[in-house]
Short mmCIF file of N, CA, C and O in Angstrom, two decimals:
data_model
loop_
_atom_site.label_atom_id
_atom_site.label_comp_id
_atom_site.label_asym_id
_atom_site.label_seq_id
_atom_site.Cartn_x
_atom_site.Cartn_y
_atom_site.Cartn_z
N UNK T 285 -38.06 38.86 194.85
CA UNK T 285 -37.87 39.09 193.44
C UNK T 285 -38.94 38.31 192.67
O UNK T 285 -39.12 37.12 192.91
N UNK T 286 -39.62 38.94 191.76
CA UNK T 286 -40.66 38.24 191.00
C UNK T 286 -40.06 37.21 190.05
O UNK T 286 -38.92 37.34 189.60
N UNK T 287 -40.85 36.20 189.79
CA UNK T 287 -40.42 35.14 188.87
C UNK T 287 -40.30 35.69 187.45
O UNK T 287 -41.13 36.45 186.99
N UNK T 288 -39.27 35.27 186.73
CA UNK T 288 -39.07 35.66 185.34
C UNK T 288 -40.25 35.15 184.53
O UNK T 288 -40.55 33.95 184.54
N UNK T 289 -40.97 36.01 183.82
CA UNK T 289 -42.15 35.57 183.07
C UNK T 289 -41.81 34.64 181.91
O UNK T 289 -42.71 34.00 181.34
N UNK T 290 -40.55 34.53 181.54
CA UNK T 290 -40.15 33.64 180.46
C UNK T 290 -39.91 32.20 180.93
O UNK T 290 -39.66 31.32 180.11
N UNK T 291 -39.99 31.98 182.24
CA UNK T 291 -39.82 30.64 182.80
C UNK T 291 -41.22 30.06 183.03
O UNK T 291 -42.03 30.67 183.74
N UNK T 292 -41.52 28.91 182.44
CA UNK T 292 -42.85 28.31 182.63
C UNK T 292 -43.13 28.03 184.11
O UNK T 292 -42.22 27.79 184.90
N UNK T 293 -44.41 28.03 184.45
CA UNK T 293 -44.82 27.70 185.82
C UNK T 293 -44.55 26.23 186.14
O UNK T 293 -44.28 25.88 187.28
N UNK T 294 -44.66 25.38 185.12
CA UNK T 294 -44.46 23.94 185.32
C UNK T 294 -43.77 23.36 184.10
O UNK T 294 -43.86 23.89 182.99
N UNK T 295 -43.08 22.26 184.33
CA UNK T 295 -42.36 21.55 183.29
C UNK T 295 -42.79 20.09 183.28
O UNK T 295 -43.14 19.52 184.31
N UNK T 296 -42.73 19.49 182.11
CA UNK T 296 -42.79 18.04 181.99
C UNK T 296 -41.36 17.59 181.79
O UNK T 296 -40.64 18.10 180.92
N UNK T 297 -40.93 16.65 182.61
CA UNK T 297 -39.54 16.19 182.59
C UNK T 297 -39.51 14.76 182.04
O UNK T 297 -40.18 13.87 182.56
N UNK T 298 -38.77 14.59 180.96
CA UNK T 298 -38.69 13.32 180.26
C UNK T 298 -37.29 12.72 180.39
O UNK T 298 -36.31 13.44 180.50
N UNK T 299 -37.23 11.39 180.33
CA UNK T 299 -35.96 10.67 180.32
C UNK T 299 -35.55 10.44 178.88
O UNK T 299 -36.26 9.77 178.13
N UNK T 300 -34.42 11.03 178.50
CA UNK T 300 -33.89 10.87 177.15
C UNK T 300 -32.63 10.02 177.18
O UNK T 300 -31.83 10.11 178.11
N UNK T 301 -32.45 9.24 176.11
CA UNK T 301 -31.21 8.50 175.89
C UNK T 301 -30.71 8.89 174.50
O UNK T 301 -31.44 8.77 173.52
N UNK T 302 -29.48 9.36 174.47
CA UNK T 302 -28.82 9.71 173.22
C UNK T 302 -27.81 8.62 172.91
O UNK T 302 -26.88 8.39 173.69
N UNK T 303 -28.03 7.91 171.80
CA UNK T 303 -27.09 6.88 171.38
C UNK T 303 -26.00 7.52 170.53
O UNK T 303 -26.28 8.40 169.72
N UNK T 304 -24.77 7.07 170.74
CA UNK T 304 -23.66 7.60 169.95
C UNK T 304 -22.66 6.49 169.64
O UNK T 304 -22.60 5.48 170.34
N UNK T 305 -21.92 6.69 168.58
CA UNK T 305 -20.88 5.74 168.19
C UNK T 305 -19.60 6.16 168.91
O UNK T 305 -19.10 7.27 168.71
N UNK T 306 -19.06 5.29 169.77
CA UNK T 306 -17.81 5.65 170.45
C UNK T 306 -16.63 5.64 169.48
O UNK T 306 -16.64 4.91 168.48
N UNK T 307 -15.63 6.44 169.79
CA UNK T 307 -14.44 6.53 168.93
C UNK T 307 -13.73 5.18 168.82
O UNK T 307 -13.11 4.89 167.80
N UNK T 308 -13.86 4.36 169.86
CA UNK T 308 -13.16 3.07 169.86
C UNK T 308 -14.08 1.90 169.53
O UNK T 308 -13.83 0.76 169.89
N UNK T 309 -15.18 2.17 168.80
CA UNK T 309 -16.11 1.10 168.41
C UNK T 309 -15.35 0.04 167.61
O UNK T 309 -14.58 0.37 166.71
N UNK T 310 -15.56 -1.22 167.95
CA UNK T 310 -14.82 -2.26 167.24
C UNK T 310 -15.27 -2.38 165.78
O UNK T 310 -16.45 -2.24 165.47
N UNK T 311 -14.31 -2.63 164.90
CA UNK T 311 -14.63 -2.90 163.50
C UNK T 311 -15.20 -4.31 163.42
O UNK T 311 -14.78 -5.21 164.15
N UNK T 312 -16.17 -4.48 162.54
CA UNK T 312 -16.80 -5.79 162.36
C UNK T 312 -17.06 -6.01 160.88
O UNK T 312 -17.33 -5.05 160.16
N UNK T 313 -17.04 -7.26 160.45
CA UNK T 313 -17.42 -7.53 159.06
C UNK T 313 -18.88 -7.13 158.81
O UNK T 313 -19.71 -7.17 159.73
N UNK T 314 -19.18 -6.78 157.58
CA UNK T 314 -20.52 -6.30 157.22
C UNK T 314 -21.62 -7.27 157.64
O UNK T 314 -22.66 -6.86 158.15
N UNK T 315 -21.41 -8.55 157.46
CA UNK T 315 -22.44 -9.53 157.81
C UNK T 315 -22.71 -9.52 159.32
O UNK T 315 -23.85 -9.65 159.75
N UNK T 316 -21.67 -9.34 160.12
CA UNK T 316 -21.84 -9.25 161.57
C UNK T 316 -22.54 -7.95 161.96
O UNK T 316 -23.38 -7.94 162.86
N UNK T 317 -22.18 -6.85 161.29
CA UNK T 317 -22.85 -5.57 161.56
C UNK T 317 -24.34 -5.66 161.24
O UNK T 317 -25.17 -5.15 162.00
N UNK T 318 -24.68 -6.30 160.12
CA UNK T 318 -26.08 -6.45 159.76
C UNK T 318 -26.84 -7.26 160.80
O UNK T 318 -27.96 -6.91 161.19
N UNK T 319 -26.24 -8.35 161.27
CA UNK T 319 -26.88 -9.19 162.29
C UNK T 319 -27.02 -8.42 163.61
O UNK T 319 -28.06 -8.51 164.29
N UNK T 320 -25.99 -7.66 163.97
CA UNK T 320 -26.04 -6.86 165.20
C UNK T 320 -27.13 -5.80 165.10
O UNK T 320 -27.90 -5.59 166.04
N UNK T 321 -27.22 -5.13 163.96
CA UNK T 321 -28.25 -4.11 163.76
C UNK T 321 -29.64 -4.73 163.89
O UNK T 321 -30.54 -4.14 164.49
N UNK T 322 -29.83 -5.92 163.36
CA UNK T 322 -31.13 -6.60 163.47
C UNK T 322 -31.46 -6.89 164.93
O UNK T 322 -32.61 -6.69 165.36
N UNK T 323 -30.48 -7.33 165.72
CA UNK T 323 -30.71 -7.59 167.15
C UNK T 323 -31.00 -6.30 167.90
O UNK T 323 -31.86 -6.25 168.78
N UNK T 324 -30.27 -5.23 167.57
CA UNK T 324 -30.48 -3.91 168.17
C UNK T 324 -31.92 -3.45 167.92
O UNK T 324 -32.63 -3.04 168.85
N UNK T 325 -32.36 -3.52 166.67
CA UNK T 325 -33.71 -3.08 166.32
C UNK T 325 -34.77 -3.94 166.99
O UNK T 325 -35.79 -3.43 167.46
N UNK T 326 -34.55 -5.25 167.06
CA UNK T 326 -35.50 -6.15 167.72
C UNK T 326 -35.58 -5.85 169.21
O UNK T 326 -36.68 -5.85 169.79
N UNK T 327 -34.45 -5.58 169.83
CA UNK T 327 -34.43 -5.27 171.27
C UNK T 327 -35.24 -4.00 171.54
O UNK T 327 -36.08 -3.96 172.43
N UNK T 328 -35.00 -2.98 170.74
CA UNK T 328 -35.70 -1.71 170.95
C UNK T 328 -37.19 -1.84 170.62
O UNK T 328 -38.03 -1.24 171.28
N UNK T 329 -37.53 -2.64 169.63
CA UNK T 329 -38.94 -2.89 169.31
C UNK T 329 -39.64 -3.58 170.48
O UNK T 329 -40.79 -3.27 170.80
N UNK T 330 -38.94 -4.50 171.14
CA UNK T 330 -39.53 -5.18 172.30
C UNK T 330 -39.73 -4.18 173.44
O UNK T 330 -40.76 -4.23 174.13
N UNK T 331 -38.78 -3.28 173.67
CA UNK T 331 -38.96 -2.26 174.71
C UNK T 331 -40.17 -1.39 174.39
O UNK T 331 -40.93 -1.01 175.28
N UNK T 332 -40.37 -1.11 173.13
CA UNK T 332 -41.54 -0.32 172.72
C UNK T 332 -42.83 -1.10 172.97
O UNK T 332 -43.81 -0.55 173.46
N UNK T 333 -42.85 -2.39 172.63
CA UNK T 333 -44.04 -3.22 172.90
C UNK T 333 -44.36 -3.27 174.38
O UNK T 333 -45.52 -3.29 174.78
N UNK T 334 -43.31 -3.28 175.21
CA UNK T 334 -43.51 -3.28 176.66
C UNK T 334 -44.00 -1.94 177.19
O UNK T 334 -44.45 -1.84 178.32
N UNK T 335 -43.88 -0.90 176.38
CA UNK T 335 -44.34 0.43 176.78
C UNK T 335 -43.30 1.29 177.45
O UNK T 335 -43.57 2.45 177.76
N UNK T 336 -42.12 0.76 177.69
CA UNK T 336 -41.09 1.53 178.40
C UNK T 336 -40.34 2.46 177.45
O UNK T 336 -39.82 3.49 177.87
N UNK T 337 -40.30 2.12 176.18
CA UNK T 337 -39.69 2.99 175.17
C UNK T 337 -40.84 3.64 174.40
O UNK T 337 -41.62 2.96 173.74
N UNK T 338 -40.96 4.95 174.53
CA UNK T 338 -42.11 5.67 174.00
C UNK T 338 -41.88 6.14 172.57
O UNK T 338 -42.76 6.04 171.73
N UNK T 339 -40.71 6.67 172.32
CA UNK T 339 -40.37 7.19 170.99
C UNK T 339 -38.88 7.01 170.79
O UNK T 339 -38.10 7.22 171.72
N UNK T 340 -38.50 6.60 169.59
CA UNK T 340 -37.08 6.47 169.29
C UNK T 340 -36.87 6.47 167.79
O UNK T 340 -37.79 6.23 167.02
N UNK T 341 -35.64 6.76 167.41
CA UNK T 341 -35.30 6.72 166.01
C UNK T 341 -33.90 7.24 165.77
O UNK T 341 -33.28 7.85 166.65
N UNK T 342 -33.42 7.00 164.56
CA UNK T 342 -32.07 7.45 164.21
C UNK T 342 -32.02 8.96 163.98
O UNK T 342 -33.05 9.59 163.71
N UNK T 343 -30.83 9.51 164.09
CA UNK T 343 -30.61 10.92 163.82
C UNK T 343 -30.02 11.07 162.42
O UNK T 343 -29.20 10.25 162.00
N UNK T 344 -30.43 12.11 161.73
CA UNK T 344 -29.91 12.37 160.39
C UNK T 344 -28.90 13.49 160.43
O UNK T 344 -27.93 13.44 161.19
N UNK T 345 -29.14 14.51 159.67
CA UNK T 345 -28.23 15.66 159.59
C UNK T 345 -27.96 16.18 160.99
O UNK T 345 -28.88 16.58 161.70
N UNK T 346 -26.69 16.18 161.40
CA UNK T 346 -26.33 16.69 162.73
C UNK T 346 -24.90 17.21 162.71
O UNK T 346 -24.13 16.89 161.81
N UNK T 347 -24.58 17.98 163.73
CA UNK T 347 -23.25 18.59 163.81
C UNK T 347 -22.18 17.61 164.28
O UNK T 347 -21.00 17.86 164.10
N UNK T 348 -22.57 16.49 164.89
CA UNK T 348 -21.62 15.51 165.39
C UNK T 348 -22.03 14.14 164.85
O UNK T 348 -23.06 13.59 165.25
N UNK T 349 -21.23 13.60 163.93
CA UNK T 349 -21.62 12.35 163.28
C UNK T 349 -21.59 11.14 164.21
O UNK T 349 -22.07 10.07 163.83
N UNK T 350 -21.08 11.29 165.42
CA UNK T 350 -21.11 10.17 166.36
C UNK T 350 -22.51 9.96 166.92
O UNK T 350 -22.83 8.87 167.38
N UNK T 351 -23.37 10.98 166.87
CA UNK T 351 -24.74 10.82 167.35
C UNK T 351 -25.48 9.87 166.42
O UNK T 351 -25.50 10.06 165.21
N UNK T 352 -26.10 8.85 166.98
CA UNK T 352 -26.75 7.81 166.16
C UNK T 352 -28.26 7.76 166.33
O UNK T 352 -28.97 7.45 165.40
N UNK T 353 -28.78 8.00 167.54
CA UNK T 353 -30.21 7.90 167.75
C UNK T 353 -30.64 8.55 169.04
O UNK T 353 -29.81 8.85 169.91
N UNK T 354 -31.93 8.77 169.17
CA UNK T 354 -32.51 9.43 170.34
C UNK T 354 -33.75 8.66 170.76
O UNK T 354 -34.53 8.23 169.90
N UNK T 355 -33.92 8.50 172.06
CA UNK T 355 -35.08 7.78 172.60
C UNK T 355 -35.67 8.54 173.77
O UNK T 355 -34.94 9.17 174.54
N UNK T 356 -36.99 8.43 173.92
CA UNK T 356 -37.70 8.92 175.10
C UNK T 356 -38.24 7.69 175.82
O UNK T 356 -38.95 6.88 175.22
N UNK T 357 -37.88 7.56 177.08
CA UNK T 357 -38.29 6.42 177.90
C UNK T 357 -39.37 6.81 178.90
O UNK T 357 -39.39 7.95 179.37
N UNK T 358 -40.22 5.86 179.26
CA UNK T 358 -41.24 6.04 180.29
C UNK T 358 -40.74 5.38 181.57
O UNK T 358 -41.35 4.45 182.09
N UNK T 359 -39.59 5.84 182.04
CA UNK T 359 -39.00 5.31 183.27
C UNK T 359 -38.00 6.34 183.78
O UNK T 359 -37.76 7.35 183.14
N UNK T 360 -37.42 6.05 184.93
CA UNK T 360 -36.44 6.98 185.48
C UNK T 360 -35.06 6.75 184.84
O UNK T 360 -34.87 5.83 184.03
N UNK T 361 -34.11 7.60 185.21
CA UNK T 361 -32.77 7.53 184.63
C UNK T 361 -32.08 6.19 184.89
O UNK T 361 -31.45 5.63 183.99
N UNK T 362 -32.23 5.66 186.09
CA UNK T 362 -31.56 4.40 186.43
C UNK T 362 -32.10 3.26 185.56
O UNK T 362 -31.32 2.43 185.06
N UNK T 363 -33.41 3.19 185.38
CA UNK T 363 -33.98 2.13 184.54
C UNK T 363 -33.59 2.33 183.07
O UNK T 363 -33.33 1.35 182.36
N UNK T 364 -33.54 3.56 182.62
CA UNK T 364 -33.12 3.82 181.23
C UNK T 364 -31.68 3.37 181.02
O UNK T 364 -31.35 2.81 179.96
N UNK T 365 -30.83 3.56 182.01
CA UNK T 365 -29.44 3.08 181.93
C UNK T 365 -29.40 1.55 181.86
O UNK T 365 -28.71 0.96 181.03
N UNK T 366 -30.16 0.93 182.75
CA UNK T 366 -30.20 -0.54 182.79
C UNK T 366 -30.69 -1.10 181.46
O UNK T 366 -30.10 -2.03 180.91
N UNK T 367 -31.76 -0.52 180.92
CA UNK T 367 -32.30 -0.99 179.65
C UNK T 367 -31.33 -0.72 178.50
O UNK T 367 -31.19 -1.54 177.59
N UNK T 368 -30.66 0.41 178.53
CA UNK T 368 -29.68 0.72 177.48
C UNK T 368 -28.49 -0.22 177.56
O UNK T 368 -27.93 -0.61 176.52
N UNK T 369 -28.10 -0.61 178.77
CA UNK T 369 -27.01 -1.58 178.92
C UNK T 369 -27.36 -2.92 178.28
O UNK T 369 -26.47 -3.66 177.86
N UNK T 370 -28.65 -3.24 178.20
CA UNK T 370 -29.08 -4.50 177.61
C UNK T 370 -29.14 -4.50 176.09
O UNK T 370 -29.34 -5.55 175.47
N UNK T 371 -28.95 -3.34 175.47
CA UNK T 371 -28.99 -3.24 174.01
C UNK T 371 -27.81 -4.01 173.42
O UNK T 371 -26.66 -3.78 173.81
N UNK T 372 -28.06 -4.92 172.48
CA UNK T 372 -26.95 -5.69 171.90
C UNK T 372 -25.85 -4.83 171.29
O UNK T 372 -24.67 -5.19 171.38
N UNK T 373 -26.19 -3.70 170.70
CA UNK T 373 -25.16 -2.83 170.12
C UNK T 373 -24.32 -2.15 171.19
O UNK T 373 -23.13 -1.89 170.97
N UNK T 374 -24.91 -1.87 172.34
CA UNK T 374 -24.15 -1.31 173.46
C UNK T 374 -23.23 -2.40 174.02
O UNK T 374 -22.05 -2.17 174.26
N UNK T 375 -23.78 -3.60 174.19
CA UNK T 375 -22.98 -4.71 174.72
C UNK T 375 -21.80 -5.03 173.80
O UNK T 375 -20.72 -5.39 174.28
N UNK T 376 -21.98 -4.87 172.48
CA UNK T 376 -20.92 -5.15 171.52
C UNK T 376 -19.91 -4.00 171.41
O UNK T 376 -18.90 -4.13 170.73
N UNK T 377 -20.18 -2.87 172.06
CA UNK T 377 -19.28 -1.73 171.99
C UNK T 377 -19.45 -0.86 170.76
O UNK T 377 -18.69 0.08 170.55
N UNK T 378 -20.45 -1.16 169.92
CA UNK T 378 -20.69 -0.36 168.71
C UNK T 378 -21.46 0.92 169.03
O UNK T 378 -21.41 1.88 168.27
N UNK T 379 -22.22 0.92 170.13
CA UNK T 379 -22.92 2.12 170.57
C UNK T 379 -22.61 2.36 172.04
O UNK T 379 -22.40 1.42 172.81
N UNK T 380 -22.61 3.63 172.40
CA UNK T 380 -22.57 4.06 173.80
C UNK T 380 -23.78 4.98 173.96
O UNK T 380 -24.50 5.24 172.99
N UNK T 381 -24.03 5.45 175.16
CA UNK T 381 -25.21 6.29 175.35
C UNK T 381 -24.99 7.30 176.46
O UNK T 381 -24.12 7.14 177.32
N UNK T 382 -25.79 8.34 176.41
CA UNK T 382 -25.88 9.33 177.47
C UNK T 382 -27.33 9.38 177.90
O UNK T 382 -28.24 9.31 177.05
N UNK T 383 -27.57 9.46 179.18
CA UNK T 383 -28.92 9.52 179.74
C UNK T 383 -29.09 10.88 180.40
O UNK T 383 -28.17 11.37 181.08
N UNK T 384 -30.24 11.50 180.18
CA UNK T 384 -30.46 12.83 180.74
C UNK T 384 -31.94 13.10 180.94
O UNK T 384 -32.78 12.41 180.38
N UNK T 385 -32.21 14.11 181.76
CA UNK T 385 -33.57 14.64 181.89
C UNK T 385 -33.72 15.78 180.91
O UNK T 385 -32.80 16.58 180.72
N UNK T 386 -34.90 15.87 180.32
CA UNK T 386 -35.22 16.96 179.40
C UNK T 386 -36.43 17.68 179.97
O UNK T 386 -37.50 17.10 180.08
N UNK T 387 -36.25 18.92 180.32
CA UNK T 387 -37.31 19.75 180.89
C UNK T 387 -37.92 20.62 179.80
O UNK T 387 -37.20 21.42 179.17
N UNK T 388 -39.21 20.46 179.55
CA UNK T 388 -39.91 21.29 178.57
C UNK T 388 -41.16 21.87 179.21
O UNK T 388 -41.68 21.32 180.19
N UNK T 389 -41.63 22.98 178.68
CA UNK T 389 -42.83 23.61 179.23
C UNK T 389 -43.96 22.57 179.30
O UNK T 389 -44.18 21.80 178.35
N UNK T 390 -44.65 22.54 180.43
CA UNK T 390 -45.74 21.58 180.63
C UNK T 390 -46.74 21.64 179.49
O UNK T 390 -47.11 22.72 179.03
N UNK T 391 -47.12 20.47 179.02
CA UNK T 391 -48.12 20.38 177.97
C UNK T 391 -47.58 20.52 176.56
O UNK T 391 -48.35 20.50 175.60
N UNK T 392 -46.27 20.66 176.41
CA UNK T 392 -45.68 20.82 175.08
C UNK T 392 -45.87 19.57 174.22
O UNK T 392 -46.15 19.68 173.03
N UNK T 393 -45.71 18.39 174.82
CA UNK T 393 -45.79 17.13 174.08
C UNK T 393 -46.88 16.24 174.66
O UNK T 393 -47.18 16.31 175.85
N UNK T 394 -47.40 15.39 173.82
CA UNK T 394 -48.25 14.30 174.29
C UNK T 394 -47.84 13.05 173.53
O UNK T 394 -47.29 13.12 172.43
N UNK T 395 -48.08 11.92 174.12
CA UNK T 395 -47.72 10.64 173.54
C UNK T 395 -48.96 9.76 173.57
O UNK T 395 -49.13 8.93 174.46
N UNK T 396 -49.85 9.94 172.59
CA UNK T 396 -51.14 9.25 172.64
C UNK T 396 -51.03 7.73 172.60
O UNK T 396 -51.92 7.05 173.09
N UNK T 397 -49.96 7.18 172.06
CA UNK T 397 -49.81 5.73 172.00
C UNK T 397 -49.15 5.13 173.22
O UNK T 397 -49.03 3.91 173.32
N UNK T 398 -48.74 5.95 174.17
CA UNK T 398 -48.01 5.45 175.34
C UNK T 398 -48.94 4.63 176.23
O UNK T 398 -50.09 5.00 176.46
N UNK T 399 -48.42 3.52 176.73
CA UNK T 399 -49.19 2.68 177.64
C UNK T 399 -48.81 2.92 179.10
O UNK T 399 -49.53 2.52 180.00
N UNK T 400 -47.67 3.55 179.32
CA UNK T 400 -47.21 3.91 180.67
C UNK T 400 -47.14 5.43 180.76
O UNK T 400 -47.00 6.11 179.74
N UNK T 401 -47.20 5.98 181.97
CA UNK T 401 -47.02 7.43 182.10
C UNK T 401 -45.64 7.85 181.58
O UNK T 401 -44.65 7.16 181.82
N UNK T 402 -45.61 8.95 180.86
CA UNK T 402 -44.36 9.45 180.28
C UNK T 402 -44.02 10.76 180.95
O UNK T 402 -44.77 11.72 180.88
N UNK T 403 -42.88 10.81 181.61
CA UNK T 403 -42.42 12.04 182.25
C UNK T 403 -43.12 12.31 183.56
O UNK T 403 -43.99 11.57 184.01
N UNK T 404 -42.70 13.39 184.17
CA UNK T 404 -43.31 13.83 185.43
C UNK T 404 -43.43 15.34 185.40
O UNK T 404 -42.60 16.02 184.79
N UNK T 405 -44.46 15.85 186.03
CA UNK T 405 -44.69 17.30 186.07
C UNK T 405 -43.92 17.86 187.27
O UNK T 405 -44.01 17.34 188.38
N UNK T 406 -43.15 18.91 187.02
CA UNK T 406 -42.36 19.54 188.08
C UNK T 406 -42.38 21.05 187.94
O UNK T 406 -42.65 21.57 186.87
N UNK T 407 -42.05 21.69 189.02
CA UNK T 407 -41.87 23.14 189.02
C UNK T 407 -40.37 23.41 189.11
O UNK T 407 -39.63 22.64 189.71
N UNK T 408 -39.95 24.52 188.52
CA UNK T 408 -38.55 24.92 188.62
C UNK T 408 -38.26 25.27 190.08
O UNK T 408 -39.03 26.00 190.71
N UNK T 409 -37.18 24.70 190.64
CA UNK T 409 -36.86 25.02 192.02
C UNK T 409 -36.58 26.52 192.17
O UNK T 409 -36.01 27.15 191.27
N UNK T 410 -37.01 27.08 193.29
CA UNK T 410 -36.71 28.49 193.57
C UNK T 410 -35.27 28.59 194.06
O UNK T 410 -34.78 27.73 194.76
N UNK T 411 -34.60 29.63 193.62
CA UNK T 411 -33.21 29.84 194.05
C UNK T 411 -33.15 30.44 195.42
O UNK T 411 -33.96 31.08 195.91
#
C-alpha cells in the first residue's frame, strides 16, 4: 500500500511540558504566591540559561483555565520530568505538568538561540 501523501516523510520530535493548575492546589496568601512566582520564574530562567529550556511562556485565552504554561525542552522526556519536578511551583503543589512528544513536519520550526540540539528527526513507523 502506498504511503499517504499527507503524511510527511520525516518529523522533528520535540519534548513539550504543559504546566497546569491542579484542582487541589493549596491556597496561599498573596505575599507567598508572589514569592513563589518569583522563584518559579528564576528557576525557569536558569534552565533557559543552561540551554535545556528552549522556549516557554504562559498561556492566555484557552478552553481550559487550568492550563498555565507551555515549554519546549532540549532533552528527553525523563529529563524534562526531572527538571519539572525541581520547579518550586510544582514542589509547592501550585502547578502540575504533563510531558509529551510533539511530532511536527521536519523543518517546521527552528530555534536559532538554542545552545543544545532541540528535538530529533524521525520517520513515521510503518504499520
